[in-house]
mmCIF file of C-alpha atoms in Angstrom:
data_model
loop_
_atom_site.group_PDB
_atom_site.id
_atom_site.type_symbol
_atom_site.label_atom_id
_atom_site.label_comp_id
_atom_site.label_asym_id
_atom_site.label_seq_id
_atom_site.Cartn_x
_atom_site.Cartn_y
_atom_site.Cartn_z
ATOM 1 C CA MET E 24 30.092 -17.929 22.269
ATOM 2 C CA ARG E 25 27.573 -20.168 20.485
ATOM 3 C CA ASN E 26 24.027 -18.789 20.180
ATOM 4 C CA VAL E 27 22.085 -22.076 20.010
ATOM 5 C CA ARG E 28 18.706 -20.402 20.015
ATOM 6 C CA GLN E 29 19.564 -18.410 16.871
ATOM 7 C CA GLU E 30 21.109 -21.498 15.261
ATOM 8 C CA ILE E 31 17.885 -23.403 15.836
ATOM 9 C CA LEU E 32 15.897 -20.601 14.206
ATOM 10 C CA ASP E 33 18.226 -20.429 11.200
ATOM 11 C CA THR E 34 18.364 -24.232 10.778
ATOM 12 C CA ALA E 35 14.630 -24.618 11.167
ATOM 13 C CA GLN E 36 13.956 -21.895 8.632
ATOM 14 C CA ASN E 37 16.222 -23.650 6.096
ATOM 15 C CA LEU E 38 14.588 -27.048 6.845
ATOM 16 C CA PHE E 39 11.121 -25.538 6.523
ATOM 17 C CA LYS E 40 12.127 -24.309 3.047
ATOM 18 C CA GLN E 41 13.493 -27.724 2.069
ATOM 19 C CA HIS E 42 10.973 -30.085 3.678
ATOM 20 C CA GLY E 43 8.016 -27.827 4.520
ATOM 21 C CA TYR E 44 6.772 -27.119 7.975
ATOM 22 C CA ASP E 45 5.051 -30.484 8.447
ATOM 23 C CA GLY E 46 8.040 -32.365 7.036
ATOM 24 C CA THR E 47 10.483 -30.848 9.480
ATOM 25 C CA THR E 48 10.963 -32.470 12.862
ATOM 26 C CA PHE E 49 12.757 -31.444 16.073
ATOM 27 C CA GLN E 50 15.051 -34.428 15.482
ATOM 28 C CA MET E 51 16.016 -33.125 12.034
ATOM 29 C CA ILE E 52 16.846 -29.729 13.514
ATOM 30 C CA ALA E 53 18.845 -31.346 16.315
ATOM 31 C CA ASP E 54 20.728 -33.619 13.880
ATOM 32 C CA GLU E 55 21.612 -30.690 11.633
ATOM 33 C CA LEU E 56 23.076 -28.787 14.607
ATOM 34 C CA GLY E 57 24.685 -31.789 16.268
ATOM 35 C CA ILE E 58 22.743 -31.380 19.460
ATOM 36 C CA THR E 59 20.083 -33.521 21.146
ATOM 37 C CA ARG E 60 16.373 -33.169 20.569
ATOM 38 C CA ALA E 61 16.103 -32.072 24.226
ATOM 39 C CA GLY E 62 18.506 -29.233 23.361
ATOM 40 C CA VAL E 63 15.998 -27.950 20.824
ATOM 41 C CA VAL E 64 13.073 -28.415 23.227
ATOM 42 C CA TYR E 65 14.950 -26.488 25.897
ATOM 43 C CA HIS E 66 14.819 -23.360 23.699
ATOM 44 C CA PHE E 67 11.458 -23.980 21.965
ATOM 45 C CA LYS E 68 8.742 -26.095 23.558
ATOM 46 C CA ASN E 69 7.112 -26.847 20.210
ATOM 47 C CA LYS E 70 7.523 -26.273 16.521
ATOM 48 C CA HIS E 71 4.904 -23.553 16.209
ATOM 49 C CA LEU E 72 6.917 -21.409 18.647
ATOM 50 C CA ILE E 73 9.892 -21.725 16.316
ATOM 51 C CA LEU E 74 7.742 -20.594 13.378
ATOM 52 C CA HIS E 75 6.214 -17.828 15.396
ATOM 53 C CA THR E 76 9.665 -16.520 16.394
ATOM 54 C CA ILE E 77 10.904 -16.702 12.825
ATOM 55 C CA PHE E 78 7.961 -14.533 11.675
ATOM 56 C CA GLU E 79 8.310 -12.127 14.583
ATOM 57 C CA ASN E 80 11.955 -11.590 13.667
ATOM 58 C CA TYR E 81 11.046 -11.210 9.976
ATOM 59 C CA PHE E 82 8.382 -8.650 10.831
ATOM 60 C CA ASP E 83 10.701 -6.799 13.164
ATOM 61 C CA LEU E 84 13.147 -6.297 10.223
ATOM 62 C CA ILE E 85 10.281 -5.030 8.025
ATOM 63 C CA ARG E 86 8.995 -2.740 10.778
ATOM 64 C CA SER E 87 12.462 -1.222 11.176
ATOM 65 C CA PHE E 88 12.813 -0.797 7.411
ATOM 66 C CA VAL E 89 9.411 0.910 7.056
ATOM 67 C CA ARG E 90 9.989 3.145 10.128
ATOM 68 C CA GLU E 91 13.430 4.238 8.904
ATOM 69 C CA ASN E 92 12.129 5.041 5.406
ATOM 70 C CA LEU E 93 8.827 6.636 6.332
ATOM 71 C CA THR E 94 10.021 9.895 7.726
ATOM 72 C CA GLU E 95 7.887 12.625 6.234
ATOM 73 C CA GLY E 96 4.416 12.994 7.713
ATOM 74 C CA PHE E 97 4.774 9.935 9.916
ATOM 75 C CA ASN E 98 1.705 8.658 11.694
ATOM 76 C CA TYR E 99 0.760 5.133 12.769
ATOM 77 C CA TYR E 100 -2.048 4.785 10.258
ATOM 78 C CA LEU E 101 0.329 5.466 7.374
ATOM 79 C CA TYR E 102 2.994 3.285 9.036
ATOM 80 C CA TYR E 103 0.663 0.274 9.344
ATOM 81 C CA CYS E 104 -0.701 0.705 5.818
ATOM 82 C CA VAL E 105 2.799 0.759 4.348
ATOM 83 C CA PHE E 106 3.906 -2.057 6.579
ATOM 84 C CA HIS E 107 0.987 -4.327 5.546
ATOM 85 C CA ILE E 108 1.322 -3.572 1.858
ATOM 86 C CA TYR E 109 5.077 -4.132 1.907
ATOM 87 C CA THR E 110 4.737 -7.313 4.021
ATOM 88 C CA SER E 111 1.925 -8.613 1.778
ATOM 89 C CA ALA E 112 4.034 -8.093 -1.302
ATOM 90 C CA LYS E 113 6.992 -9.944 0.293
ATOM 91 C CA ILE E 114 4.813 -12.844 1.463
ATOM 92 C CA ILE E 115 2.986 -13.285 -1.846
ATOM 93 C CA LYS E 116 6.205 -13.222 -3.893
ATOM 94 C CA ASN E 117 7.761 -16.193 -2.125
ATOM 95 C CA GLU E 118 5.889 -19.480 -2.093
ATOM 96 C CA ASN E 119 7.872 -20.913 0.816
ATOM 97 C CA ILE E 120 7.072 -17.833 2.947
ATOM 98 C CA TYR E 121 3.344 -17.721 2.226
ATOM 99 C CA ARG E 122 2.965 -21.459 2.813
ATOM 100 C CA LEU E 123 4.583 -20.991 6.190
ATOM 101 C CA PHE E 124 2.705 -17.761 6.942
ATOM 102 C CA TYR E 125 -0.681 -19.389 6.270
ATOM 103 C CA HIS E 126 0.220 -22.660 7.970
ATOM 104 C CA LYS E 127 -2.433 -23.612 10.558
ATOM 105 C CA ASP E 128 0.043 -23.663 13.459
ATOM 106 C CA TYR E 129 1.164 -20.093 12.735
ATOM 107 C CA VAL E 130 -2.396 -18.865 12.318
ATOM 108 C CA ASP E 131 -3.406 -20.642 15.554
ATOM 109 C CA SER E 132 -0.500 -19.062 17.427
ATOM 110 C CA MET E 133 -1.538 -15.625 16.134
ATOM 111 C CA GLU E 134 -5.085 -16.277 17.319
ATOM 112 C CA ARG E 135 -3.917 -17.142 20.836
ATOM 113 C CA GLU E 136 -1.114 -14.659 21.355
ATOM 114 C CA LYS E 137 -1.618 -11.497 19.353
ATOM 115 C CA LEU E 138 -4.926 -9.933 20.401
ATOM 116 C CA TRP E 139 -3.032 -7.415 22.592
ATOM 117 C CA GLY E 140 -0.789 -6.426 19.679
ATOM 118 C CA VAL E 141 -3.712 -5.692 17.422
ATOM 119 C CA GLU E 142 -5.325 -3.708 20.190
ATOM 120 C CA GLU E 143 -2.167 -1.656 20.627
ATOM 121 C CA SER E 144 -1.973 -0.981 16.876
ATOM 122 C CA TYR E 145 -5.542 0.292 16.869
ATOM 123 C CA ARG E 146 -4.888 2.437 19.929
ATOM 124 C CA LEU E 147 -1.857 4.112 18.244
ATOM 125 C CA ILE E 148 -3.802 4.725 15.044
ATOM 126 C CA THR E 149 -6.733 6.246 16.940
ATOM 127 C CA ASP E 150 -4.281 8.498 18.797
ATOM 128 C CA ASP E 151 -3.079 9.832 15.418
ATOM 129 C CA PHE E 152 -6.644 11.003 14.677
ATOM 130 C CA ASN E 153 -7.280 12.295 18.195
ATOM 131 C CA LYS E 154 -10.053 9.825 18.659
ATOM 132 C CA ASP E 155 -10.899 8.372 22.000
ATOM 133 C CA PHE E 156 -12.111 4.770 22.046
ATOM 134 C CA THR E 157 -13.001 2.724 25.056
ATOM 135 C CA LYS E 158 -11.096 -0.461 25.847
ATOM 136 C CA GLU E 159 -14.195 -2.410 24.765
ATOM 137 C CA GLU E 160 -14.299 -0.645 21.357
ATOM 138 C CA LEU E 161 -10.602 -1.359 20.768
ATOM 139 C CA ARG E 162 -11.110 -5.004 21.758
ATOM 140 C CA LEU E 163 -14.025 -5.305 19.370
ATOM 141 C CA ALA E 164 -11.999 -3.797 16.511
ATOM 142 C CA SER E 165 -9.176 -6.196 17.185
ATOM 143 C CA ILE E 166 -11.574 -9.200 17.291
ATOM 144 C CA MET E 167 -13.052 -8.132 13.958
ATOM 145 C CA ASP E 168 -9.471 -7.795 12.612
ATOM 146 C CA ARG E 169 -8.746 -11.379 13.738
ATOM 147 C CA GLY E 170 -11.932 -12.506 12.047
ATOM 148 C CA ALA E 171 -10.796 -11.020 8.759
ATOM 149 C CA ARG E 172 -7.390 -12.674 9.184
ATOM 150 C CA PHE E 173 -9.144 -16.013 9.735
ATOM 151 C CA ARG E 174 -11.231 -15.518 6.600
ATOM 152 C CA LEU E 175 -8.083 -14.740 4.640
ATOM 153 C CA PHE E 176 -6.437 -17.953 5.980
ATOM 154 C CA LYS E 177 -9.533 -19.988 5.174
ATOM 155 C CA GLU E 178 -9.601 -18.608 1.615
ATOM 156 C CA PHE E 179 -5.965 -19.566 1.234
ATOM 157 C CA ALA E 180 -6.289 -23.009 2.794
ATOM 158 C CA GLU E 181 -9.424 -24.021 0.960
ATOM 159 C CA GLY E 182 -8.276 -22.635 -2.405
ATOM 160 C CA ASP E 183 -5.412 -23.830 -4.457
ATOM 161 C CA GLY E 184 -2.891 -22.185 -2.136
ATOM 162 C CA ILE E 185 -2.546 -19.076 -4.288
ATOM 163 C CA LEU E 186 -4.277 -15.773 -3.704
ATOM 164 C CA THR E 187 -4.378 -13.051 -6.267
ATOM 165 C CA VAL E 188 -3.107 -9.620 -5.152
ATOM 166 C CA GLU E 189 -6.684 -8.284 -5.515
ATOM 167 C CA LYS E 190 -8.160 -11.006 -3.272
ATOM 168 C CA TYR E 191 -5.356 -10.633 -0.761
ATOM 169 C CA GLY E 192 -5.819 -6.855 -0.797
ATOM 170 C CA TYR E 193 -9.569 -7.265 -0.202
ATOM 171 C CA TYR E 194 -9.065 -9.345 2.911
ATOM 172 C CA ARG E 195 -5.996 -7.612 4.220
ATOM 173 C CA VAL E 196 -6.829 -3.954 3.571
ATOM 174 C CA TYR E 197 -10.558 -3.700 3.162
ATOM 175 C CA LEU E 198 -11.689 -6.128 5.875
ATOM 176 C CA MET E 199 -8.848 -5.445 8.304
ATOM 177 C CA GLY E 200 -8.664 -1.745 7.688
#
């Protein structure tokens, strides 16, 4: 049976690599798959949802890889540190990936949809250290994290599109924790 949703994701990812995010349209995706534009819209209401799903799938693979290979002395703090370092290295090494990752639509979608995920990450980490934080303290930490992510995006967008590992590490590890 045909999995149109997955085909849209795969096709969009290839078209994003070829034409960039802004240069790819729903009609191009539909034409490539031999379906109507409405068929694409049925599965994804807008292009940033496609991009968001591509990255969520990408991060799910990395999370699984890190979790499977981080067996000794596992805790969530170590897990998130390794995950972010590994992810950062993968993103920085591939120009197509980091241009998509720092695209305004993806950053905007993260701003709107991921506060709860950041809060949950902080909650798991604080559990590792037997710390008890209030809901308000976790929310404040996650808002500060998002602020650091925004500063990282701004640095990328206003610069020449290339961040050194040191600068990326500063924003990603030092400011975000």
